[in-house]
Amino acid sequence: MIGKAYRSSGFGIDAQKEIGMRNAIWLMLAMLGLFLVGCATTPAAPPPPVAPVPTAPAAPPPPEPTPPDGATGGDVVLPAPLYLLADQQLIRIVAATAITPVPLLDAGFIIEFDVSPATNRLAYTLGQNQYTADTLIIADGDGSQPRQIAANPFGISQPRWSPDGTQLAFAEGVSADLSDTGGVYLLDATDSAAAPTRLLANPPLDSSNPSGAEDQPVAPLAWSPRGDALLVQQGFGLAVLWLATGELVSLRHATQEQLPCCDAVWTSDGQQVLVASVGNMQLGTVLPGLWQADARTGASTPLVRSDATGEYRLAQAPYPLASGAVRMLGNTTAVPPMAGGMHLPQLRMQQYNPDGSVATVREELYPVRDVRWATDGRGAAVLTWTHEQGAPFASYTLIWLDAGGMPPVPLHRYTGDPFNVSLQGAKPLLRWGQ
């Protein structure tokens, strides 16, 4: 896995001279801050309404405001320690008054990270610029005992710990001589001598098509709750990889077009995937909405979608509740969504109910960069983002939003790269730890 050419962003290559062109194209997209590019053949006009399929009794209304556990005045004790990648510094947050830095290897830009929910071990990638990682490291939760897992000067991305913390999935790109297409790799983290093995290969390169636009490289996004499947990025769409059989199931609309990458979460039974989109009518024709997809068949049902009135219904960061309801950040707007670059849509906390209704949980609107829900859905850590035109830095504010109605609690503020955006859900800045 040494000496590979970059392929993790979705463009193929067939010669070394094309590497620069591919990276230049994708650097431009990164600078534009594209969240969702999706399938270009999705209808640009809002489709007619489709009735949602109820799967459980309607959820009760949001509870009366109650203080979160440990809340005292303007402070709140979080459900678990929260890790935040804040302008090249990983920090651990227990409360607004309990924030500690996590020392990592000083060997380049920190691109991505993940925290094991079971062992609190870290996985992070480093690169020589802010957009392409070349090294994968695992370490203890306090940053100690770092160990290099893989090196690839043209692309390592999306490390994801298994639910039990024994395995780490990640993506690598195509080799420089095109002999290895790269793909999704798996590391046995219990064996210090183990080398990563490939789970799923990228599609073969087509040297007759130097644009590589038809390629659908794969990268891990989320493990199923039981650890028997991986939700993966498949080009600009989504698929489920079943580990026992190697079957790859694409998640699709009824029209057979792929659901948009990459804002998706498993349901607790590991049989369904919720997919959200804030849409993008600027560089693509991806409509916003919320879908529920069958992880075995790939068939999906629209839950929240734009309707014939011309209004666009945005959804981000879905979280399933035991009642069958889904908490999320969302909004309804008559203006076509233009996600990406200096455009982050204004969203509020909402709840989709199995009867098809969408209720407002909180009225405040925020431009949202990342979200982590409490495991019981009682609130969420929300990273907001603002940028004044021409300013060299963006302002980030991490807040705790209680679903019961308590006032927002600011946790941390910092300034950072205004272009620190990616395919929605593919590059998280927040992770729960221990």
CSV table of C-alpha atoms in Angstrom, one decimal:
chain,number,residue,atom,x,y,z
A,1,MET,CA,0.0,0.0,0.0
A,2,ILE,CA,3.0,2.3,-0.5
A,3,GLY,CA,3.3,4.5,-3.5
A,4,LYS,CA,-0.3,4.7,-4.6
A,5,ALA,CA,-2.0,7.3,-6.7
A,6,TYR,CA,-4.9,9.2,-5.3
A,7,ARG,CA,-8.3,7.7,-6.0
A,8,SER,CA,-10.4,8.1,-2.9
A,9,SER,CA,-12.3,11.2,-4.1
A,10,GLY,CA,-14.0,9.6,-7.0
A,11,PHE,CA,-11.9,10.2,-10.1
A,12,GLY,CA,-9.9,7.5,-11.8
A,13,ILE,CA,-6.4,7.9,-13.3
A,14,ASP,CA,-4.4,6.0,-15.8
A,15,ALA,CA,-1.0,7.7,-15.8
A,16,GLN,CA,1.1,9.8,-13.4
A,17,LYS,CA,0.4,13.0,-15.3
A,18,GLU,CA,-3.3,12.6,-14.7
A,19,ILE,CA,-2.8,12.5,-10.9
A,20,GLY,CA,-2.2,16.3,-10.8
A,21,MET,CA,-5.3,17.0,-12.9
A,22,ARG,CA,-7.5,14.8,-10.7
A,23,ASN,CA,-6.2,16.3,-7.5
A,24,ALA,CA,-6.6,19.8,-8.9
A,25,ILE,CA,-10.2,19.1,-9.8
A,26,TRP,CA,-10.9,17.8,-6.4
A,27,LEU,CA,-9.1,20.5,-4.6
A,28,MET,CA,-11.3,23.0,-6.5
A,29,LEU,CA,-14.4,21.1,-5.3
A,30,ALA,CA,-13.1,21.0,-1.8
A,31,MET,CA,-12.5,24.8,-1.9
A,32,LEU,CA,-16.0,25.2,-3.1
A,33,GLY,CA,-17.1,23.2,-0.1
A,34,LEU,CA,-19.4,20.8,-2.0
A,35,PHE,CA,-21.5,18.8,0.5
A,36,LEU,CA,-23.6,16.8,-1.9
A,37,VAL,CA,-23.0,16.3,-5.6
A,38,GLY,CA,-25.0,13.2,-6.0
A,39,CYS,CA,-26.6,11.8,-9.1
A,40,ALA,CA,-26.8,14.3,-11.9
A,41,THR,CA,-29.9,12.7,-13.4
A,42,THR,CA,-32.1,13.3,-10.3
A,43,PRO,CA,-35.1,15.5,-11.4
A,44,ALA,CA,-34.4,19.2,-10.8
A,45,ALA,CA,-38.1,20.0,-10.2
A,46,PRO,CA,-39.6,18.9,-6.9
A,47,PRO,CA,-41.4,15.5,-7.3
A,48,PRO,CA,-45.1,15.0,-6.4
A,49,PRO,CA,-45.8,14.1,-2.7
A,50,VAL,CA,-45.4,10.5,-1.6
A,51,ALA,CA,-47.1,9.3,1.5
A,52,PRO,CA,-44.7,8.0,4.1
A,53,VAL,CA,-45.1,4.4,5.3
A,54,PRO,CA,-45.8,4.4,9.0
A,55,THR,CA,-43.7,1.8,10.8
A,56,ALA,CA,-44.6,2.5,14.4
A,57,PRO,CA,-47.1,4.5,16.5
A,58,ALA,CA,-46.8,8.2,16.4
A,59,ALA,CA,-44.3,9.6,18.8
A,60,PRO,CA,-45.5,11.6,21.8
A,61,PRO,CA,-44.9,15.4,21.7
A,62,PRO,CA,-41.5,16.6,23.0
A,63,PRO,CA,-41.3,16.5,26.8
A,64,GLU,CA,-41.5,19.5,29.0
A,65,PRO,CA,-38.2,21.3,29.4
A,66,THR,CA,-36.0,19.4,31.9
A,67,PRO,CA,-32.4,20.0,32.7
A,68,PRO,CA,-30.0,17.5,31.2
A,69,ASP,CA,-28.1,15.4,33.7
A,70,GLY,CA,-25.6,17.5,35.6
A,71,ALA,CA,-26.8,20.8,34.2
A,72,THR,CA,-26.1,23.8,36.4
A,73,GLY,CA,-26.9,27.2,35.2
A,74,GLY,CA,-25.1,27.9,31.9
A,75,ASP,CA,-23.1,24.6,32.0
A,76,VAL,CA,-24.1,21.1,31.1
A,77,VAL,CA,-22.4,17.7,31.6
A,78,LEU,CA,-22.4,15.9,28.3
A,79,PRO,CA,-23.7,12.4,27.9
A,80,ALA,CA,-20.1,11.3,27.3
A,81,PRO,CA,-16.8,12.9,26.6
A,82,LEU,CA,-16.9,14.6,23.2
A,83,TYR,CA,-13.9,14.8,20.8
A,84,LEU,CA,-13.6,17.8,18.5
A,85,LEU,CA,-11.1,18.4,15.8
A,86,ALA,CA,-10.7,22.2,16.1
A,87,ASP,CA,-8.3,23.8,13.7
A,88,GLN,CA,-5.6,21.1,13.7
A,89,GLN,CA,-6.1,20.4,17.4
A,90,LEU,CA,-8.0,17.4,18.8
A,91,ILE,CA,-9.6,18.3,22.1
A,92,ARG,CA,-11.7,16.3,24.6
A,93,ILE,CA,-14.7,18.1,26.1
A,94,VAL,CA,-16.7,16.9,29.1
A,95,ALA,CA,-18.3,20.3,29.8
A,96,ALA,CA,-17.7,24.0,28.9
A,97,THR,CA,-15.3,24.2,31.8
A,98,ALA,CA,-13.6,20.8,31.3
A,99,ILE,CA,-11.7,20.9,28.0
A,100,THR,CA,-8.3,19.2,27.5
A,101,PRO,CA,-6.1,18.9,24.4
A,102,VAL,CA,-5.2,15.4,23.1
A,103,PRO,CA,-1.6,15.4,21.9
A,104,LEU,CA,-1.2,13.7,18.5
A,105,LEU,CA,1.9,13.1,16.3
A,106,ASP,CA,3.2,16.4,14.9
A,107,ALA,CA,3.8,15.0,11.4
A,108,GLY,CA,1.6,17.0,9.2
A,109,PHE,CA,-2.0,18.2,8.9
A,110,ILE,CA,-4.7,16.2,10.8
A,111,ILE,CA,-7.2,15.3,8.2
A,112,GLU,CA,-9.7,12.9,9.8
A,113,PHE,CA,-10.2,11.0,13.0
A,114,ASP,CA,-12.4,8.4,14.7
A,115,VAL,CA,-12.9,7.2,18.3
A,116,SER,CA,-13.7,3.6,19.3
A,117,PRO,CA,-17.0,3.6,21.2
A,118,ALA,CA,-15.8,0.5,23.0
A,119,THR,CA,-12.2,1.0,23.8
A,120,ASN,CA,-11.8,4.8,23.3
A,121,ARG,CA,-8.8,4.2,21.0
A,122,LEU,CA,-8.1,6.8,18.4
A,123,ALA,CA,-7.5,6.5,14.6
A,124,TYR,CA,-6.4,9.5,12.7
A,125,THR,CA,-4.9,10.4,9.3
A,126,LEU,CA,-2.1,12.9,8.6
A,127,GLY,CA,-1.3,14.7,5.4
A,128,GLN,CA,1.1,17.2,3.9
A,129,ASN,CA,-1.9,19.5,3.0
A,130,GLN,CA,-5.3,20.0,4.4
A,131,TYR,CA,-7.2,17.8,2.0
A,132,THR,CA,-5.2,14.6,1.2
A,133,ALA,CA,-4.0,12.2,3.9
A,134,ASP,CA,-1.0,10.0,3.5
A,135,THR,CA,-0.6,8.3,6.8
A,136,LEU,CA,-2.9,6.3,9.2
A,137,ILE,CA,-2.2,6.2,12.9
A,138,ILE,CA,-3.9,4.4,15.8
A,139,ALA,CA,-3.3,5.5,19.4
A,140,ASP,CA,-4.8,5.3,22.9
A,141,GLY,CA,-7.6,7.8,23.8
A,142,ASP,CA,-5.1,10.2,25.4
A,143,GLY,CA,-2.9,10.2,22.3
A,144,SER,CA,-0.3,7.9,23.7
A,145,GLN,CA,1.1,4.7,22.1
A,146,PRO,CA,0.8,5.9,18.5
A,147,ARG,CA,1.4,3.3,15.8
A,148,GLN,CA,1.5,3.8,12.1
A,149,ILE,CA,-0.9,1.4,10.2
A,150,ALA,CA,-0.6,2.5,6.6
A,151,ALA,CA,1.2,5.0,4.4
A,152,ASN,CA,0.1,6.1,1.0
A,153,PRO,CA,1.2,9.5,-0.5
A,154,PHE,CA,-2.0,9.8,-2.6
A,155,GLY,CA,-4.9,8.8,-0.4
A,156,ILE,CA,-5.9,7.2,2.9
A,157,SER,CA,-9.4,8.2,4.2
A,158,GLN,CA,-12.4,7.6,6.4
A,159,PRO,CA,-11.1,5.4,9.3
A,160,ARG,CA,-14.0,3.8,11.1
A,161,TRP,CA,-13.8,1.6,14.3
A,162,SER,CA,-16.0,-1.4,14.6
A,163,PRO,CA,-18.6,-1.4,17.4
A,164,ASP,CA,-16.5,-3.6,19.7
A,165,GLY,CA,-13.3,-1.7,18.8
A,166,THR,CA,-11.4,-4.8,17.6
A,167,GLN,CA,-11.3,-3.8,13.9
A,168,LEU,CA,-10.6,-0.7,11.9
A,169,ALA,CA,-11.9,-0.1,8.4
A,170,PHE,CA,-10.4,2.6,6.1
A,171,ALA,CA,-10.0,3.4,2.4
A,172,GLU,CA,-6.9,3.5,0.2
A,173,GLY,CA,-6.5,4.6,-3.5
A,174,VAL,CA,-5.1,3.0,-6.6
A,175,SER,CA,-1.4,2.2,-6.9
A,176,ALA,CA,0.8,4.4,-9.0
A,177,ASP,CA,1.4,1.6,-11.6
A,178,LEU,CA,-2.4,0.9,-11.7
A,179,SER,CA,-1.8,-2.7,-10.7
A,180,ASP,CA,-3.9,-2.3,-7.5
A,181,THR,CA,-7.2,-0.5,-7.6
A,182,GLY,CA,-7.3,0.1,-3.9
A,183,GLY,CA,-10.6,0.0,-1.9
A,184,VAL,CA,-11.8,-0.7,1.6
A,185,TYR,CA,-9.3,-2.3,4.0
A,186,LEU,CA,-9.7,-3.9,7.4
A,187,LEU,CA,-7.2,-4.0,10.3
A,188,ASP,CA,-7.3,-6.5,13.2
A,189,ALA,CA,-6.6,-4.0,15.9
A,190,THR,CA,-6.1,-6.8,18.5
A,191,ASP,CA,-2.9,-8.0,16.8
A,192,SER,CA,0.0,-5.5,16.8
A,193,ALA,CA,1.7,-7.5,14.0
A,194,ALA,CA,-1.4,-7.7,11.8
A,195,ALA,CA,-1.3,-6.0,8.4
A,196,PRO,CA,-4.5,-4.5,6.8
A,197,THR,CA,-6.3,-6.8,4.3
A,198,ARG,CA,-8.6,-5.6,1.6
A,199,LEU,CA,-12.4,-6.1,2.0
A,200,LEU,CA,-13.7,-4.5,-1.1
A,201,ALA,CA,-11.8,-3.5,-4.3
A,202,ASN,CA,-12.5,-0.3,-6.2
A,203,PRO,CA,-13.9,-0.9,-9.7
A,204,PRO,CA,-11.2,-1.5,-12.4
A,205,LEU,CA,-9.9,1.6,-14.1
A,206,ASP,CA,-10.9,2.4,-17.6
A,207,SER,CA,-7.9,3.7,-19.4
A,208,SER,CA,-10.1,4.7,-22.3
A,209,ASN,CA,-11.9,7.3,-20.2
A,210,PRO,CA,-9.3,9.6,-18.6
A,211,SER,CA,-11.9,11.7,-16.8
A,212,GLY,CA,-12.8,8.7,-14.6
A,213,ALA,CA,-16.2,10.3,-14.0
A,214,GLU,CA,-18.0,6.9,-14.2
A,215,ASP,CA,-15.8,5.3,-11.5
A,216,GLN,CA,-17.4,4.5,-8.1
A,217,PRO,CA,-14.6,4.1,-5.6
A,218,VAL,CA,-15.6,2.9,-2.2
A,219,ALA,CA,-14.8,4.1,1.4
A,220,PRO,CA,-16.3,3.1,4.8
A,221,LEU,CA,-18.8,5.4,6.5
A,222,ALA,CA,-20.4,3.5,9.4
A,223,TRP,CA,-20.5,0.0,10.9
A,224,SER,CA,-23.8,-1.7,11.5
A,225,PRO,CA,-24.7,-2.0,15.3
A,226,ARG,CA,-23.8,-5.7,15.3
A,227,GLY,CA,-20.6,-5.3,13.3
A,228,ASP,CA,-21.8,-7.6,10.5
A,229,ALA,CA,-22.0,-4.9,7.8
A,230,LEU,CA,-20.4,-1.7,6.6
A,231,LEU,CA,-22.2,1.3,5.2
A,232,VAL,CA,-19.9,2.5,2.4
A,233,GLN,CA,-19.6,5.5,0.1
A,234,GLN,CA,-19.9,4.2,-3.5
A,235,GLY,CA,-18.9,7.1,-5.7
A,236,PHE,CA,-21.4,9.8,-4.8
A,237,GLY,CA,-23.9,7.2,-3.6
A,238,LEU,CA,-24.3,4.7,-0.8
A,239,ALA,CA,-24.1,1.0,-0.4
A,240,VAL,CA,-24.1,-1.7,2.3
A,241,LEU,CA,-21.3,-4.3,2.4
A,242,TRP,CA,-22.3,-7.5,4.1
A,243,LEU,CA,-19.1,-8.9,5.6
A,244,ALA,CA,-20.0,-12.6,5.8
A,245,THR,CA,-20.9,-12.9,2.1
A,246,GLY,CA,-19.2,-9.9,0.5
A,247,GLU,CA,-22.5,-8.8,-1.0
A,248,LEU,CA,-22.6,-5.1,-1.9
A,249,VAL,CA,-26.1,-3.6,-1.9
A,250,SER,CA,-26.6,-0.2,-3.5
A,251,LEU,CA,-29.1,2.1,-1.7
A,252,ARG,CA,-31.5,3.5,-4.4
A,253,HIS,CA,-34.5,5.6,-5.1
A,254,ALA,CA,-37.5,3.9,-6.7
A,255,THR,CA,-36.1,5.3,-10.0
A,256,GLN,CA,-33.0,3.1,-9.3
A,257,GLU,CA,-30.8,6.2,-8.9
A,258,GLN,CA,-28.5,6.1,-5.9
A,259,LEU,CA,-29.4,7.8,-2.7
A,260,PRO,CA,-27.0,10.7,-2.0
A,261,CYS,CA,-23.8,10.3,0.0
A,262,CYS,CA,-22.9,10.6,2.8
A,263,ASP,CA,-25.2,11.7,5.7
A,264,ALA,CA,-26.6,8.4,6.8
A,265,VAL,CA,-27.1,6.3,10.0
A,266,TRP,CA,-28.1,2.7,10.9
A,267,THR,CA,-31.3,1.9,12.8
A,268,SER,CA,-30.7,0.0,16.0
A,269,ASP,CA,-31.8,-3.3,14.5
A,270,GLY,CA,-29.1,-3.1,11.8
A,271,GLN,CA,-31.7,-3.7,9.0
A,272,GLN,CA,-32.4,-0.1,7.9
A,273,VAL,CA,-30.4,3.0,7.0
A,274,LEU,CA,-31.7,6.5,7.3
A,275,VAL,CA,-30.3,8.8,4.7
A,276,ALA,CA,-30.6,12.6,4.9
A,277,SER,CA,-29.8,15.4,2.4
A,278,VAL,CA,-29.8,19.2,2.6
A,279,GLY,CA,-29.7,19.1,-1.2
A,280,ASN,CA,-27.6,21.0,-3.8
A,281,MET,CA,-29.1,22.8,-6.8
A,282,GLN,CA,-25.9,24.6,-7.5
A,283,LEU,CA,-23.4,22.1,-8.8
A,284,GLY,CA,-25.8,19.3,-9.1
A,285,THR,CA,-29.5,18.5,-9.0
A,286,VAL,CA,-29.7,16.7,-5.7
A,287,LEU,CA,-33.0,17.4,-3.9
A,288,PRO,CA,-33.1,17.5,-0.1
A,289,GLY,CA,-35.0,15.1,2.0
A,290,LEU,CA,-35.0,12.0,4.3
A,291,TRP,CA,-35.2,8.4,3.2
A,292,GLN,CA,-35.4,5.0,4.9
A,293,ALA,CA,-33.5,2.3,3.0
A,294,ASP,CA,-33.6,-1.5,3.4
A,295,ALA,CA,-30.1,-2.6,4.0
A,296,ARG,CA,-30.7,-6.1,2.5
A,297,THR,CA,-32.5,-5.0,-0.7
A,298,GLY,CA,-31.4,-1.4,-1.2
A,299,ALA,CA,-35.0,-0.3,-1.8
A,300,SER,CA,-35.9,3.0,-0.1
A,301,THR,CA,-39.0,4.9,1.1
A,302,PRO,CA,-39.1,8.7,1.1
A,303,LEU,CA,-40.0,10.1,4.6
A,304,VAL,CA,-39.4,13.8,4.1
A,305,ARG,CA,-39.2,15.3,0.7
A,306,SER,CA,-40.0,18.3,-1.4
A,307,ASP,CA,-43.5,18.6,-2.7
A,308,ALA,CA,-45.6,20.0,-5.5
A,309,THR,CA,-45.9,23.4,-3.8
A,310,GLY,CA,-42.3,24.1,-4.7
A,311,GLU,CA,-41.0,24.1,-1.1
A,312,TYR,CA,-37.7,22.3,-0.4
A,313,ARG,CA,-37.6,20.3,2.8
A,314,LEU,CA,-34.0,19.9,4.1
A,315,ALA,CA,-32.8,17.2,6.5
A,316,GLN,CA,-29.4,16.6,8.1
A,317,ALA,CA,-28.0,14.3,10.9
A,318,PRO,CA,-30.9,11.9,11.3
A,319,TYR,CA,-31.2,10.0,14.6
A,320,PRO,CA,-33.8,7.2,15.0
A,321,LEU,CA,-35.7,6.9,18.3
A,322,ALA,CA,-37.2,3.8,19.8
A,323,SER,CA,-40.7,5.1,19.1
A,324,GLY,CA,-40.1,5.0,15.3
A,325,ALA,CA,-39.7,8.8,15.2
A,326,VAL,CA,-36.5,10.4,13.8
A,327,ARG,CA,-34.9,13.5,15.3
A,328,MET,CA,-32.9,15.6,12.8
A,329,LEU,CA,-31.8,19.1,11.9
A,330,GLY,CA,-34.0,20.4,9.1
A,331,ASN,CA,-35.9,23.3,7.6
A,332,THR,CA,-38.4,24.1,4.9
A,333,THR,CA,-37.5,26.8,2.3
A,334,ALA,CA,-38.9,28.1,-0.9
A,335,VAL,CA,-35.3,28.9,-2.0
A,336,PRO,CA,-33.4,26.2,-3.9
A,337,PRO,CA,-30.7,24.8,-1.6
A,338,MET,CA,-27.2,25.8,-2.5
A,339,ALA,CA,-25.1,23.8,-0.1
A,340,GLY,CA,-21.4,24.1,-0.2
A,341,GLY,CA,-18.7,26.8,-0.2
A,342,MET,CA,-20.0,29.8,1.7
A,343,HIS,CA,-23.5,28.3,1.7
A,344,LEU,CA,-24.5,26.3,4.8
A,345,PRO,CA,-28.3,26.1,5.1
A,346,GLN,CA,-30.0,27.4,8.3
A,347,LEU,CA,-31.4,24.4,10.2
A,348,ARG,CA,-33.4,23.8,13.4
A,349,MET,CA,-34.0,20.8,15.5
A,350,GLN,CA,-37.0,18.8,14.2
A,351,GLN,CA,-38.7,15.4,14.6
A,352,TYR,CA,-40.2,13.3,11.9
A,353,ASN,CA,-43.1,11.2,13.2
A,354,PRO,CA,-44.2,7.9,11.7
A,355,ASP,CA,-47.6,9.4,10.7
A,356,GLY,CA,-45.6,11.6,8.2
A,357,SER,CA,-45.7,14.8,10.2
A,358,VAL,CA,-42.6,16.9,11.0
A,359,ALA,CA,-42.6,18.7,14.3
A,360,THR,CA,-40.4,21.6,15.4
A,361,VAL,CA,-38.4,20.6,18.5
A,362,ARG,CA,-36.5,23.9,18.8
A,363,GLU,CA,-37.1,27.2,16.9
A,364,GLU,CA,-33.5,28.4,16.7
A,365,LEU,CA,-31.8,28.3,13.3
A,366,TYR,CA,-28.1,27.5,12.8
A,367,PRO,CA,-25.7,26.9,9.9
A,368,VAL,CA,-24.6,23.4,10.8
A,369,ARG,CA,-21.2,21.8,10.2
A,370,ASP,CA,-21.5,18.6,12.3
A,371,VAL,CA,-23.8,17.0,14.8
A,372,ARG,CA,-23.6,14.3,17.4
A,373,TRP,CA,-26.8,13.1,19.1
A,374,ALA,CA,-27.0,11.7,22.6
A,375,THR,CA,-27.7,8.0,22.5
A,376,ASP,CA,-31.2,8.5,23.9
A,377,GLY,CA,-31.9,11.4,21.6
A,378,ARG,CA,-32.4,13.9,24.4
A,379,GLY,CA,-30.2,16.4,22.8
A,380,ALA,CA,-27.3,17.0,20.4
A,381,ALA,CA,-23.9,18.6,20.3
A,382,VAL,CA,-24.0,20.9,17.2
A,383,LEU,CA,-21.0,22.5,15.6
A,384,THR,CA,-22.2,25.8,13.9
A,385,TRP,CA,-20.2,27.7,11.3
A,386,THR,CA,-20.3,31.3,10.2
A,387,HIS,CA,-18.1,33.2,7.7
A,388,GLU,CA,-18.0,36.8,6.6
A,389,GLN,CA,-17.3,37.4,2.9
A,390,GLY,CA,-13.6,38.0,2.4
A,391,ALA,CA,-12.6,36.9,5.9
A,392,PRO,CA,-9.6,34.6,6.1
A,393,PHE,CA,-11.1,32.5,8.8
A,394,ALA,CA,-14.5,31.1,9.7
A,395,SER,CA,-16.0,31.1,13.2
A,396,TYR,CA,-17.0,27.8,14.7
A,397,THR,CA,-19.2,27.4,17.8
A,398,LEU,CA,-19.9,24.1,19.5
A,399,ILE,CA,-23.2,24.2,21.4
A,400,TRP,CA,-25.4,21.7,23.3
A,401,LEU,CA,-29.0,21.7,22.2
A,402,ASP,CA,-31.4,20.1,24.6
A,403,ALA,CA,-34.5,18.5,23.0
A,404,GLY,CA,-36.5,19.3,26.1
A,405,GLY,CA,-36.2,23.1,25.6
A,406,MET,CA,-33.5,24.2,27.9
A,407,PRO,CA,-31.5,27.2,26.6
A,408,PRO,CA,-28.5,26.4,24.3
A,409,VAL,CA,-25.3,25.9,26.1
A,410,PRO,CA,-22.1,27.1,24.3
A,411,LEU,CA,-19.2,24.6,24.8
A,412,HIS,CA,-16.3,25.9,22.7
A,413,ARG,CA,-15.5,28.6,20.2
A,414,TYR,CA,-12.6,28.8,17.7
A,415,THR,CA,-11.7,30.1,14.3
A,416,GLY,CA,-10.5,27.9,11.5
A,417,ASP,CA,-10.3,27.1,7.8
A,418,PRO,CA,-13.5,28.4,6.1
A,419,PHE,CA,-13.2,25.7,3.5
A,420,ASN,CA,-13.1,22.8,6.0
A,421,VAL,CA,-16.1,21.1,4.5
A,422,SER,CA,-16.6,17.8,2.6
A,423,LEU,CA,-19.3,15.5,1.4
A,424,GLN,CA,-21.9,15.7,4.1
A,425,GLY,CA,-21.1,13.1,6.7
A,426,ALA,CA,-17.9,11.9,5.2
A,427,LYS,CA,-15.5,13.9,7.3
A,428,PRO,CA,-16.8,14.3,10.8
A,429,LEU,CA,-15.3,16.8,13.2
A,430,LEU,CA,-17.1,15.4,16.3
A,431,ARG,CA,-17.0,12.0,17.9
A,432,TRP,CA,-18.3,10.6,21.2
A,433,GLY,CA,-15.7,8.9,23.4
A,434,GLN,CA,-15.3,7.6,26.9
